[in-house]
Amino acid sequence: MSDNRVVVYKGPGQVAVEEIEYPRLELPSDVVKGLNIKQEAPHAAILRIVTTNICGSDQHMVRGRTTAPVGQTLGHEITGEVIEVGDDVLFVKRGDICSVPFNIACGRCRMCNEGKTGVCLNVNPARPGAAYGYVDMGGWVGGQAEFVMVPFADFNLLRFPDRDQAMEKILDLTMLSDIFPTGYHGAYTAGVRTGSTVYIAGAGPVGLAAAHSAQLLGASAVLVGDLIPERLEQAASFGCEPIDLRQDAELPELIEQVLGVPVVDAAVDAVGFEARGHGQNSQEQPATVLNDVMSVTQVGGAVGVPGLYVTGDPGAIDDNAKHGQLGLRIGLGWAKSLTFTTGQCPVKRYNRQLMNAILAGQAQIAKAVNATKISLDEAPQGYQDFDRGAARKFVIDPHGMVAA
C-alpha cells in the first residue's frame, strides 16, 4: 500500500495516478535553494485531502499548452482535514476541516501584507507567486492526491467553523480554494454592482463561478458566451442569458438582441489564452476574447481577466503567441478608458466572506458549476471528459469522505 498517491502529467492528453512519498514538514528543494531558506517547515501542516478539484488551468498543462514537464504533479484546488501540524503552528488543530487557497503565501512579505497573496515574494524563486502542482510555480507537490503539505498553515488555511456543517456543504465549500474566489474576483474587479449588466466570456467552471458571483453582487442581467451548447444550458439553469457564439453575428449584435444596446457595464474574460473565434468553424485566436470584451464594455468601464495567460505556450498558433505576445487592440481599450485587472486571484481577499455566504445558504456555487464527485482513480477519465467540454466541475474524493 502506497504512502500517498497523486495525479501526474504523463504527456499531452495523458494523466495517471502514481505513488509518491508521504508528505513531510519540509519545503521543496527548489524553494530552499532558490531563496536560501531552511528546509524544515515547523510552520506547516499535513492534510488528509477531503476534496480536490480538476481545474481548467490544469487542463492547459495536460493539453501540452504549457512548459510543464512529464512527471509534473497536478492539483491546486484543495480542501482537507488537518492530521499533523508543526511545532510553530499555533491556531490550526488536528481534525480541523480547512480550505487551502491555491496561491501559496508566506504571510510575511510586502505583497502578503498588502493583501496580494497571489504574488508572494517568498515561495517561488523563479517569479512572484506560487501554487500547488503547477508548472513554474515553485515546485510544490500537487493536491490531486491523498495527502498534501501546506506551508505557513496559520496564514494559509481557512478553517470551517463546524465540521458537520462543513461536510454537509462540502461540494460548495470545495470551490473556495480557487474558482469561486477567482470568479468573484473577475466580476468584482470588472465593477459589477447592483443593477449592472455583465458579459462573461466562457461558460467553463470559472465563467460560471463569475456569473454566479455577478448575481451575488446584484447584477440585473448576466450574459454568458460560449461555443458549447451544454455549457450554455448550464449557465441558463441558474438564470443567466446564454450567448451562443457558434452564430456568425458579431458579439455587440448578439448582446443588443438581449439588452437592446450593444454594450454592457462590465465584462469578464474567463477563457484565457486558448481562446477561439466565433462561428461554426471557429479557429484558435488567442486575443479574440480580450478584444471582444473591450468592444462590448461601456466607455469608462472595467474588464476582469481571471482567464489564464501564459508566458510560454509551445502549442501556440504563431511565434508571438508562444511567448505570450498577442494581437491586443490596446488602442481600443485606451480610447474607451477601460480598466483591466489581471493575474492570480488573491484568494484570501475573498474566501472567508464567500464561505459565510455558502454557510448561510446565500451562495449555491456547487449547483452553478454542476459539481460532480469522482474518485481519485477516476481522475484520468475526468480529465478526458472535461477536455471534451463536459458542463461539469469534477470534484475528486480520494478517501470516500463525501456523502452520496
mmCIF file of C-alpha atoms in Angstrom:
data_model
loop_
_atom_site.group_PDB
_atom_site.id
_atom_site.type_symbol
_atom_site.label_atom_id
_atom_site.label_comp_id
_atom_site.label_asym_id
_atom_site.label_seq_id
_atom_site.Cartn_x
_atom_site.Cartn_y
_atom_site.Cartn_z
ATOM 1 C CA MET A 1 0.000 0.000 0.000
ATOM 2 C CA SER A 2 1.440 3.361 -1.037
ATOM 3 C CA ASP A 3 2.125 6.183 1.400
ATOM 4 C CA ASN A 4 0.442 8.670 -0.937
ATOM 5 C CA ARG A 5 -0.938 8.825 -4.475
ATOM 6 C CA VAL A 6 -1.182 11.822 -6.802
ATOM 7 C CA VAL A 7 -2.327 12.650 -10.337
ATOM 8 C CA VAL A 8 0.672 13.149 -12.644
ATOM 9 C CA TYR A 9 1.032 14.661 -16.126
ATOM 10 C CA LYS A 10 2.388 11.985 -18.491
ATOM 11 C CA GLY A 11 2.441 13.899 -21.780
ATOM 12 C CA PRO A 12 -0.107 15.723 -23.981
ATOM 13 C CA GLY A 13 -3.571 14.371 -23.251
ATOM 14 C CA GLN A 14 -2.377 11.890 -20.648
ATOM 15 C CA VAL A 15 -2.502 11.753 -16.850
ATOM 16 C CA ALA A 16 -2.085 8.863 -14.423
ATOM 17 C CA VAL A 17 -2.400 8.239 -10.701
ATOM 18 C CA GLU A 18 1.001 7.350 -9.282
ATOM 19 C CA GLU A 19 2.554 6.570 -5.920
ATOM 20 C CA ILE A 20 4.707 9.200 -4.234
ATOM 21 C CA GLU A 21 6.184 9.699 -0.787
ATOM 22 C CA TYR A 22 4.003 10.704 2.122
ATOM 23 C CA PRO A 23 4.455 14.453 2.698
ATOM 24 C CA ARG A 24 6.904 15.798 5.237
ATOM 25 C CA LEU A 25 7.004 19.086 7.106
ATOM 26 C CA GLU A 26 9.630 20.362 4.678
ATOM 27 C CA LEU A 27 9.805 22.922 1.894
ATOM 28 C CA PRO A 28 10.532 21.884 -1.714
ATOM 29 C CA SER A 29 14.233 21.763 -2.538
ATOM 30 C CA ASP A 30 13.782 24.286 -5.384
ATOM 31 C CA VAL A 31 12.379 26.843 -2.953
ATOM 32 C CA VAL A 32 15.090 26.163 -0.374
ATOM 33 C CA LYS A 33 17.948 26.518 -2.872
ATOM 34 C CA GLY A 34 16.496 29.464 -4.734
ATOM 35 C CA LEU A 35 15.627 31.548 -1.698
ATOM 36 C CA ASN A 36 18.376 30.298 0.656
ATOM 37 C CA ILE A 37 15.980 29.402 3.453
ATOM 38 C CA LYS A 38 15.646 26.442 5.811
ATOM 39 C CA GLN A 39 14.050 23.258 4.537
ATOM 40 C CA GLU A 40 12.435 22.358 7.838
ATOM 41 C CA ALA A 41 8.898 23.735 7.994
ATOM 42 C CA PRO A 42 7.588 23.797 11.573
ATOM 43 C CA HIS A 43 5.046 26.339 10.281
ATOM 44 C CA ALA A 44 3.438 23.686 8.036
ATOM 45 C CA ALA A 45 0.596 21.197 8.342
ATOM 46 C CA ILE A 46 -0.211 17.919 6.631
ATOM 47 C CA LEU A 47 -3.772 17.410 5.413
ATOM 48 C CA ARG A 48 -5.766 14.339 4.540
ATOM 49 C CA ILE A 49 -7.488 15.560 1.401
ATOM 50 C CA VAL A 50 -11.284 15.593 1.603
ATOM 51 C CA THR A 51 -11.898 17.043 -1.865
ATOM 52 C CA THR A 52 -9.659 18.264 -4.675
ATOM 53 C CA ASN A 53 -10.935 19.577 -7.982
ATOM 54 C CA ILE A 54 -9.893 19.416 -11.627
ATOM 55 C CA CYS A 55 -9.325 22.957 -12.907
ATOM 56 C CA GLY A 56 -9.196 24.432 -16.388
ATOM 57 C CA SER A 57 -5.688 25.632 -15.569
ATOM 58 C CA ASP A 58 -4.678 22.004 -15.057
ATOM 59 C CA GLN A 59 -6.216 21.215 -18.428
ATOM 60 C CA HIS A 60 -3.918 23.713 -20.158
ATOM 61 C CA MET A 61 -0.935 21.724 -18.872
ATOM 62 C CA VAL A 62 -2.447 18.371 -19.772
ATOM 63 C CA ARG A 63 -3.127 19.546 -23.338
ATOM 64 C CA GLY A 64 0.585 20.287 -23.672
ATOM 65 C CA ARG A 65 -0.036 24.018 -23.874
ATOM 66 C CA THR A 66 2.478 24.975 -21.189
ATOM 67 C CA THR A 67 6.113 24.117 -20.484
ATOM 68 C CA ALA A 68 5.098 21.568 -17.814
ATOM 69 C CA PRO A 69 7.493 18.593 -17.815
ATOM 70 C CA VAL A 70 6.351 14.988 -17.887
ATOM 71 C CA GLY A 71 6.041 13.944 -14.255
ATOM 72 C CA GLN A 72 4.547 17.251 -13.103
ATOM 73 C CA THR A 73 2.208 16.539 -10.190
ATOM 74 C CA LEU A 74 -1.190 18.170 -10.541
ATOM 75 C CA GLY A 75 -3.849 19.807 -8.432
ATOM 76 C CA HIS A 76 -4.179 23.147 -6.681
ATOM 77 C CA GLU A 77 -7.822 23.151 -5.527
ATOM 78 C CA ILE A 78 -7.628 21.523 -2.106
ATOM 79 C CA THR A 79 -9.893 21.062 0.894
ATOM 80 C CA GLY A 80 -8.645 18.827 3.674
ATOM 81 C CA GLU A 81 -8.567 17.626 7.260
ATOM 82 C CA VAL A 82 -5.544 18.599 9.341
ATOM 83 C CA ILE A 83 -3.809 15.450 10.609
ATOM 84 C CA GLU A 84 -0.366 16.784 11.578
ATOM 85 C CA VAL A 85 0.994 20.212 12.488
ATOM 86 C CA GLY A 86 4.476 21.589 13.006
ATOM 87 C CA ASP A 87 5.672 22.967 16.319
ATOM 88 C CA ASP A 88 5.190 26.584 15.212
ATOM 89 C CA VAL A 89 1.553 26.137 14.143
ATOM 90 C CA LEU A 90 -0.499 27.820 16.861
ATOM 91 C CA PHE A 91 -4.079 28.192 15.696
ATOM 92 C CA VAL A 92 -4.819 25.255 13.403
ATOM 93 C CA LYS A 93 -5.575 21.948 15.143
ATOM 94 C CA ARG A 94 -5.754 18.293 14.196
ATOM 95 C CA GLY A 95 -9.237 17.448 12.994
ATOM 96 C CA ASP A 96 -9.951 20.899 11.534
ATOM 97 C CA ILE A 97 -11.532 20.873 8.081
ATOM 98 C CA CYS A 98 -9.961 23.666 6.049
ATOM 99 C CA SER A 99 -9.939 25.253 2.623
ATOM 100 C CA VAL A 100 -6.494 25.726 1.086
ATOM 101 C CA PRO A 101 -6.051 28.806 -1.134
ATOM 102 C CA PHE A 102 -4.431 27.722 -4.371
ATOM 103 C CA ASN A 103 -1.906 30.543 -4.127
ATOM 104 C CA ILE A 104 0.762 29.667 -1.586
ATOM 105 C CA ALA A 105 1.746 32.676 0.518
ATOM 106 C CA CYS A 106 4.213 33.259 3.338
ATOM 107 C CA GLY A 107 2.135 35.871 5.178
ATOM 108 C CA ARG A 108 5.305 37.826 5.936
ATOM 109 C CA CYS A 109 6.448 39.648 2.797
ATOM 110 C CA ARG A 110 5.404 43.043 1.479
ATOM 111 C CA MET A 111 2.931 41.569 -1.025
ATOM 112 C CA CYS A 112 1.233 39.411 1.613
ATOM 113 C CA ASN A 113 0.983 42.380 3.970
ATOM 114 C CA GLU A 114 -0.711 44.330 1.183
ATOM 115 C CA GLY A 115 -3.203 41.506 0.600
ATOM 116 C CA LYS A 116 -1.619 40.498 -2.726
ATOM 117 C CA THR A 117 -1.162 36.842 -1.815
ATOM 118 C CA GLY A 118 -1.161 35.749 -5.457
ATOM 119 C CA VAL A 119 2.287 37.306 -5.875
ATOM 120 C CA CYS A 120 4.003 36.386 -2.605
ATOM 121 C CA LEU A 121 7.731 37.087 -2.776
ATOM 122 C CA ASN A 122 8.982 34.198 -0.621
ATOM 123 C CA VAL A 123 7.519 30.998 -2.087
ATOM 124 C CA ASN A 124 8.924 30.761 -5.613
ATOM 125 C CA PRO A 125 12.493 31.602 -6.680
ATOM 126 C CA ALA A 126 11.506 31.958 -10.355
ATOM 127 C CA ARG A 127 8.895 34.683 -10.035
ATOM 128 C CA PRO A 128 6.463 36.178 -7.520
ATOM 129 C CA GLY A 129 3.631 33.809 -6.652
ATOM 130 C CA ALA A 130 3.309 30.054 -6.242
ATOM 131 C CA ALA A 131 0.715 27.302 -6.423
ATOM 132 C CA TYR A 132 0.460 23.613 -5.673
ATOM 133 C CA GLY A 133 1.096 21.263 -8.584
ATOM 134 C CA TYR A 134 1.714 23.830 -11.298
ATOM 135 C CA VAL A 135 4.497 24.475 -13.778
ATOM 136 C CA ASP A 136 6.998 27.231 -12.881
ATOM 137 C CA MET A 137 5.186 27.880 -9.611
ATOM 138 C CA GLY A 138 7.815 26.832 -7.124
ATOM 139 C CA GLY A 139 7.976 23.040 -7.306
ATOM 140 C CA TRP A 140 5.217 22.433 -4.748
ATOM 141 C CA VAL A 141 3.652 18.972 -4.860
ATOM 142 C CA GLY A 142 0.159 18.820 -6.346
ATOM 143 C CA GLY A 143 -3.004 18.340 -4.353
ATOM 144 C CA GLN A 144 -4.935 15.903 -6.561
ATOM 145 C CA ALA A 145 -3.704 13.375 -4.068
ATOM 146 C CA GLU A 146 -4.496 11.613 -0.823
ATOM 147 C CA PHE A 147 -2.338 13.834 1.400
ATOM 148 C CA VAL A 148 -0.608 17.194 0.980
ATOM 149 C CA MET A 149 1.695 19.507 2.916
ATOM 150 C CA VAL A 150 0.562 23.118 3.388
ATOM 151 C CA PRO A 151 3.245 25.647 4.439
ATOM 152 C CA PHE A 152 2.620 28.675 6.662
ATOM 153 C CA ALA A 153 -0.506 26.882 7.818
ATOM 154 C CA ASP A 154 -1.799 29.505 10.253
ATOM 155 C CA PHE A 155 -1.813 32.055 7.442
ATOM 156 C CA ASN A 156 -2.918 29.926 4.508
ATOM 157 C CA LEU A 157 -5.632 27.684 5.918
ATOM 158 C CA LEU A 158 -9.253 28.804 6.201
ATOM 159 C CA ARG A 159 -10.836 26.706 8.962
ATOM 160 C CA PHE A 160 -14.517 25.878 8.687
ATOM 161 C CA PRO A 161 -16.252 26.667 11.996
ATOM 162 C CA ASP A 162 -18.276 23.453 12.273
ATOM 163 C CA ARG A 163 -17.106 20.096 10.955
ATOM 164 C CA ASP A 164 -20.552 18.539 10.432
ATOM 165 C CA GLN A 165 -21.902 21.634 8.678
ATOM 166 C CA ALA A 166 -18.801 21.731 6.501
ATOM 167 C CA MET A 167 -19.223 18.131 5.390
ATOM 168 C CA GLU A 168 -22.895 18.781 4.559
ATOM 169 C CA LYS A 169 -21.892 21.657 2.274
ATOM 170 C CA ILE A 170 -18.546 20.292 1.141
ATOM 171 C CA LEU A 171 -19.344 20.398 -2.600
ATOM 172 C CA ASP A 172 -19.909 24.143 -2.242
ATOM 173 C CA LEU A 173 -17.031 24.760 0.151
ATOM 174 C CA THR A 174 -14.532 22.916 -2.057
ATOM 175 C CA MET A 175 -14.910 25.738 -4.595
ATOM 176 C CA LEU A 176 -13.361 28.225 -2.122
ATOM 177 C CA SER A 177 -9.829 27.055 -2.913
ATOM 178 C CA ASP A 178 -9.922 28.646 -6.367
ATOM 179 C CA ILE A 179 -12.830 29.028 -8.748
ATOM 180 C CA PHE A 180 -15.365 30.754 -6.512
ATOM 181 C CA PRO A 181 -12.949 33.475 -5.318
ATOM 182 C CA THR A 182 -11.433 33.632 -8.816
ATOM 183 C CA GLY A 183 -14.829 34.088 -10.468
ATOM 184 C CA TYR A 184 -15.832 36.609 -7.802
ATOM 185 C CA HIS A 185 -12.552 38.480 -8.287
ATOM 186 C CA GLY A 186 -13.248 38.665 -12.028
ATOM 187 C CA ALA A 187 -16.724 40.067 -11.503
ATOM 188 C CA TYR A 188 -15.793 42.406 -8.659
ATOM 189 C CA THR A 189 -12.777 43.915 -10.400
ATOM 190 C CA ALA A 190 -14.919 44.360 -13.522
ATOM 191 C CA GLY A 191 -17.012 46.717 -11.411
ATOM 192 C CA VAL A 192 -20.153 44.585 -11.097
ATOM 193 C CA ARG A 193 -22.520 46.240 -8.660
ATOM 194 C CA THR A 194 -26.259 46.452 -8.032
ATOM 195 C CA GLY A 195 -28.095 46.729 -11.343
ATOM 196 C CA SER A 196 -25.048 46.123 -13.560
ATOM 197 C CA THR A 197 -25.301 44.397 -16.915
ATOM 198 C CA VAL A 198 -22.473 41.900 -17.327
ATOM 199 C CA TYR A 199 -20.943 39.816 -20.111
ATOM 200 C CA ILE A 200 -18.984 36.707 -19.088
ATOM 201 C CA ALA A 201 -16.810 35.170 -21.821
ATOM 202 C CA GLY A 202 -16.647 31.422 -21.248
ATOM 203 C CA ALA A 203 -19.078 29.026 -19.562
ATOM 204 C CA GLY A 204 -16.491 26.723 -18.072
ATOM 205 C CA PRO A 205 -16.355 26.433 -14.268
ATOM 206 C CA VAL A 206 -14.607 29.786 -13.728
ATOM 207 C CA GLY A 207 -17.008 31.548 -16.083
ATOM 208 C CA LEU A 208 -19.995 30.006 -14.307
ATOM 209 C CA ALA A 209 -18.483 30.980 -10.953
ATOM 210 C CA ALA A 210 -18.058 34.536 -12.245
ATOM 211 C CA ALA A 211 -21.667 34.534 -13.434
ATOM 212 C CA HIS A 212 -22.980 33.343 -10.054
ATOM 213 C CA SER A 213 -20.740 35.920 -8.369
ATOM 214 C CA ALA A 214 -22.173 38.659 -10.569
ATOM 215 C CA GLN A 215 -25.638 37.627 -9.398
ATOM 216 C CA LEU A 216 -24.488 37.794 -5.760
ATOM 217 C CA LEU A 217 -23.120 41.280 -6.435
ATOM 218 C CA GLY A 218 -26.548 42.393 -7.663
ATOM 219 C CA ALA A 219 -26.241 42.343 -11.456
ATOM 220 C CA SER A 220 -29.517 42.915 -13.286
ATOM 221 C CA ALA A 221 -28.521 40.804 -16.295
ATOM 222 C CA VAL A 222 -25.712 38.265 -16.670
ATOM 223 C CA LEU A 223 -24.931 37.195 -20.240
ATOM 224 C CA VAL A 224 -22.620 34.194 -20.721
ATOM 225 C CA GLY A 225 -20.995 33.405 -24.064
ATOM 226 C CA ASP A 226 -19.664 30.023 -25.153
ATOM 227 C CA LEU A 227 -19.376 27.685 -28.131
ATOM 228 C CA ILE A 228 -20.576 24.529 -26.330
ATOM 229 C CA PRO A 229 -24.376 24.071 -26.048
ATOM 230 C CA GLU A 230 -24.207 22.003 -22.830
ATOM 231 C CA ARG A 231 -22.268 24.738 -21.075
ATOM 232 C CA LEU A 232 -24.735 27.370 -22.239
ATOM 233 C CA GLU A 233 -27.564 25.219 -20.874
ATOM 234 C CA GLN A 234 -25.771 25.061 -17.542
ATOM 235 C CA ALA A 235 -25.475 28.861 -17.474
ATOM 236 C CA ALA A 236 -29.171 29.209 -18.262
ATOM 237 C CA SER A 237 -30.056 26.749 -15.467
ATOM 238 C CA PHE A 238 -29.374 29.384 -12.792
ATOM 239 C CA GLY A 239 -30.755 32.433 -14.552
ATOM 240 C CA CYS A 240 -28.069 33.619 -16.948
ATOM 241 C CA GLU A 241 -28.708 34.681 -20.541
ATOM 242 C CA PRO A 242 -26.800 32.304 -22.860
ATOM 243 C CA ILE A 243 -24.983 33.794 -25.856
ATOM 244 C CA ASP A 244 -24.324 31.121 -28.481
ATOM 245 C CA LEU A 245 -21.026 32.054 -30.105
ATOM 246 C CA ARG A 246 -21.456 29.485 -32.862
ATOM 247 C CA GLN A 247 -23.529 32.149 -34.600
ATOM 248 C CA ASP A 248 -21.744 34.230 -37.217
ATOM 249 C CA ALA A 249 -23.032 37.548 -35.849
ATOM 250 C CA GLU A 250 -20.630 39.919 -34.092
ATOM 251 C CA LEU A 251 -20.727 39.988 -30.280
ATOM 252 C CA PRO A 252 -22.170 43.526 -29.954
ATOM 253 C CA GLU A 253 -25.084 42.456 -32.154
ATOM 254 C CA LEU A 254 -25.728 39.356 -30.036
ATOM 255 C CA ILE A 255 -25.691 41.440 -26.875
ATOM 256 C CA GLU A 256 -28.039 44.014 -28.398
ATOM 257 C CA GLN A 257 -30.535 41.245 -29.135
ATOM 258 C CA VAL A 258 -30.753 40.607 -25.376
ATOM 259 C CA LEU A 259 -30.295 44.034 -23.808
ATOM 260 C CA GLY A 260 -31.428 46.404 -26.551
ATOM 261 C CA VAL A 261 -27.977 48.015 -26.564
ATOM 262 C CA PRO A 262 -24.667 46.587 -27.848
ATOM 263 C CA VAL A 263 -22.695 47.216 -24.646
ATOM 264 C CA VAL A 264 -22.564 46.041 -21.036
ATOM 265 C CA ASP A 265 -21.453 47.798 -17.879
ATOM 266 C CA ALA A 266 -18.832 45.168 -17.068
ATOM 267 C CA ALA A 267 -17.129 42.218 -18.758
ATOM 268 C CA VAL A 268 -15.105 39.199 -17.638
ATOM 269 C CA ASP A 269 -12.645 37.100 -19.661
ATOM 270 C CA ALA A 270 -12.917 33.609 -18.162
ATOM 271 C CA VAL A 271 -11.383 31.904 -21.206
ATOM 272 C CA GLY A 272 -7.703 32.834 -21.343
ATOM 273 C CA PHE A 273 -5.053 32.103 -23.938
ATOM 274 C CA GLU A 274 -6.681 29.117 -25.685
ATOM 275 C CA ALA A 275 -9.455 31.371 -26.997
ATOM 276 C CA ARG A 276 -11.316 30.660 -30.221
ATOM 277 C CA GLY A 277 -13.183 32.921 -32.603
ATOM 278 C CA HIS A 278 -16.916 32.895 -33.289
ATOM 279 C CA GLY A 279 -18.896 30.810 -35.749
ATOM 280 C CA GLN A 280 -19.410 27.155 -36.600
ATOM 281 C CA ASN A 281 -15.849 26.656 -37.843
ATOM 282 C CA SER A 282 -14.058 28.836 -35.338
ATOM 283 C CA GLN A 283 -10.286 28.598 -35.065
ATOM 284 C CA GLU A 284 -7.943 29.461 -32.239
ATOM 285 C CA GLN A 285 -7.363 33.206 -31.907
ATOM 286 C CA PRO A 286 -5.539 33.919 -28.631
ATOM 287 C CA ALA A 287 -6.515 37.593 -28.355
ATOM 288 C CA THR A 288 -10.090 37.322 -29.585
ATOM 289 C CA VAL A 289 -11.782 37.253 -26.185
ATOM 290 C CA LEU A 290 -9.811 40.208 -24.854
ATOM 291 C CA ASN A 291 -10.669 42.193 -27.981
ATOM 292 C CA ASP A 292 -14.310 41.125 -27.766
ATOM 293 C CA VAL A 293 -14.752 42.189 -24.176
ATOM 294 C CA MET A 294 -13.159 45.558 -24.922
ATOM 295 C CA SER A 295 -15.574 46.031 -27.815
ATOM 296 C CA VAL A 296 -18.683 45.437 -25.679
ATOM 297 C CA THR A 297 -17.685 47.143 -22.423
ATOM 298 C CA GLN A 298 -19.218 50.548 -21.822
ATOM 299 C CA VAL A 299 -16.874 53.546 -22.102
ATOM 300 C CA GLY A 300 -15.186 54.100 -18.757
ATOM 301 C CA GLY A 301 -15.972 50.538 -17.669
ATOM 302 C CA ALA A 302 -13.774 47.721 -16.441
ATOM 303 C CA VAL A 303 -12.719 44.257 -17.534
ATOM 304 C CA GLY A 304 -11.819 41.433 -15.166
ATOM 305 C CA VAL A 305 -9.403 38.860 -16.578
ATOM 306 C CA PRO A 306 -9.335 35.719 -14.413
ATOM 307 C CA GLY A 307 -8.695 33.633 -17.557
ATOM 308 C CA LEU A 308 -5.140 32.314 -17.657
ATOM 309 C CA TYR A 309 -2.496 33.831 -19.952
ATOM 310 C CA VAL A 310 0.997 32.324 -20.039
ATOM 311 C CA THR A 311 4.488 33.388 -20.997
ATOM 312 C CA GLY A 312 5.296 30.043 -22.610
ATOM 313 C CA ASP A 313 2.930 28.117 -24.901
ATOM 314 C CA PRO A 314 4.681 25.524 -27.084
ATOM 315 C CA GLY A 315 1.404 24.695 -28.858
ATOM 316 C CA ALA A 316 0.549 28.268 -29.845
ATOM 317 C CA ILE A 317 -0.562 29.138 -33.373
ATOM 318 C CA ASP A 318 2.334 31.552 -34.048
ATOM 319 C CA ASP A 319 5.736 32.519 -32.693
ATOM 320 C CA ASN A 320 4.456 35.605 -30.895
ATOM 321 C CA ALA A 321 1.764 33.672 -29.042
ATOM 322 C CA LYS A 322 4.363 31.115 -27.952
ATOM 323 C CA HIS A 323 5.808 33.879 -25.783
ATOM 324 C CA GLY A 324 2.513 35.392 -24.647
ATOM 325 C CA GLN A 325 2.589 38.220 -27.196
ATOM 326 C CA LEU A 326 -0.946 38.660 -28.520
ATOM 327 C CA GLY A 327 -2.617 40.894 -31.105
ATOM 328 C CA LEU A 328 -4.374 43.004 -28.489
ATOM 329 C CA ARG A 329 -6.297 46.110 -29.581
ATOM 330 C CA ILE A 330 -4.863 48.153 -26.743
ATOM 331 C CA GLY A 331 -5.716 51.360 -28.636
ATOM 332 C CA LEU A 332 -9.392 50.488 -28.330
ATOM 333 C CA GLY A 333 -9.071 49.931 -24.600
ATOM 334 C CA TRP A 334 -7.175 53.184 -24.216
ATOM 335 C CA ALA A 335 -9.686 55.166 -26.275
ATOM 336 C CA LYS A 336 -12.546 53.820 -24.149
ATOM 337 C CA SER A 337 -10.714 54.493 -20.848
ATOM 338 C CA LEU A 338 -11.154 50.893 -19.785
ATOM 339 C CA THR A 339 -9.656 49.434 -16.624
ATOM 340 C CA PHE A 340 -8.143 45.915 -16.632
ATOM 341 C CA THR A 341 -7.399 43.601 -13.706
ATOM 342 C CA THR A 342 -5.304 40.522 -14.471
ATOM 343 C CA GLY A 343 -3.317 37.867 -12.650
ATOM 344 C CA GLN A 344 -3.907 35.241 -9.996
ATOM 345 C CA CYS A 345 -6.843 35.924 -7.726
ATOM 346 C CA PRO A 346 -5.663 36.709 -4.178
ATOM 347 C CA VAL A 347 -7.940 34.044 -2.700
ATOM 348 C CA LYS A 348 -7.609 35.166 0.909
ATOM 349 C CA ARG A 349 -9.128 38.529 -0.002
ATOM 350 C CA TYR A 350 -12.489 36.833 -0.585
ATOM 351 C CA ASN A 351 -12.622 33.267 0.737
ATOM 352 C CA ARG A 352 -13.871 33.971 4.273
ATOM 353 C CA GLN A 353 -16.759 36.145 3.078
ATOM 354 C CA LEU A 354 -17.695 33.629 0.390
ATOM 355 C CA MET A 355 -17.549 30.833 2.978
ATOM 356 C CA ASN A 356 -20.039 32.767 5.077
ATOM 357 C CA ALA A 357 -22.310 33.197 2.054
ATOM 358 C CA ILE A 358 -22.236 29.431 1.456
ATOM 359 C CA LEU A 359 -22.861 28.509 5.089
ATOM 360 C CA ALA A 360 -25.759 30.980 5.273
ATOM 361 C CA GLY A 361 -27.334 29.499 2.142
ATOM 362 C CA GLN A 362 -26.853 32.662 0.086
ATOM 363 C CA ALA A 363 -24.496 31.068 -2.459
ATOM 364 C CA GLN A 364 -25.104 27.802 -4.316
ATOM 365 C CA ILE A 365 -21.849 27.565 -6.216
ATOM 366 C CA ALA A 366 -21.873 23.748 -6.488
ATOM 367 C CA LYS A 367 -25.197 23.904 -8.325
ATOM 368 C CA ALA A 368 -23.986 26.726 -10.581
ATOM 369 C CA VAL A 369 -20.912 24.808 -11.749
ATOM 370 C CA ASN A 370 -22.598 21.376 -11.695
ATOM 371 C CA ALA A 371 -20.203 19.819 -9.155
ATOM 372 C CA THR A 372 -19.722 16.113 -9.894
ATOM 373 C CA LYS A 373 -17.948 13.792 -7.458
ATOM 374 C CA ILE A 374 -15.436 11.211 -8.735
ATOM 375 C CA SER A 375 -12.801 9.007 -7.114
ATOM 376 C CA LEU A 376 -9.058 9.547 -7.393
ATOM 377 C CA ASP A 377 -8.803 6.574 -9.746
ATOM 378 C CA GLU A 378 -11.420 8.188 -11.987
ATOM 379 C CA ALA A 379 -9.332 11.360 -12.391
ATOM 380 C CA PRO A 380 -7.889 10.385 -15.812
ATOM 381 C CA GLN A 381 -11.422 9.885 -17.166
ATOM 382 C CA GLY A 382 -12.467 13.163 -15.573
ATOM 383 C CA TYR A 383 -9.701 14.960 -17.456
ATOM 384 C CA GLN A 384 -10.858 13.405 -20.725
ATOM 385 C CA ASP A 385 -14.491 14.368 -20.133
ATOM 386 C CA PHE A 386 -13.527 17.897 -19.135
ATOM 387 C CA ASP A 387 -11.383 18.254 -22.255
ATOM 388 C CA ARG A 388 -14.405 17.314 -24.369
ATOM 389 C CA GLY A 389 -16.326 20.232 -22.879
ATOM 390 C CA ALA A 390 -18.413 18.483 -20.214
ATOM 391 C CA ALA A 391 -20.569 21.016 -18.385
ATOM 392 C CA ARG A 392 -19.338 19.772 -15.022
ATOM 393 C CA LYS A 393 -16.871 20.644 -12.310
ATOM 394 C CA PHE A 394 -15.151 17.405 -11.351
ATOM 395 C CA VAL A 395 -14.548 17.033 -7.613
ATOM 396 C CA ILE A 396 -12.156 14.239 -6.616
ATOM 397 C CA ASP A 397 -12.979 12.450 -3.345
ATOM 398 C CA PRO A 398 -9.770 10.486 -2.564
ATOM 399 C CA HIS A 399 -10.886 8.901 0.712
ATOM 400 C CA GLY A 400 -14.618 8.430 0.131
ATOM 401 C CA MET A 401 -15.481 11.095 2.716
ATOM 402 C CA VAL A 402 -18.137 12.909 0.662
ATOM 403 C CA ALA A 403 -21.701 11.704 1.168
ATOM 404 C CA ALA A 404 -23.567 10.387 -1.873
#
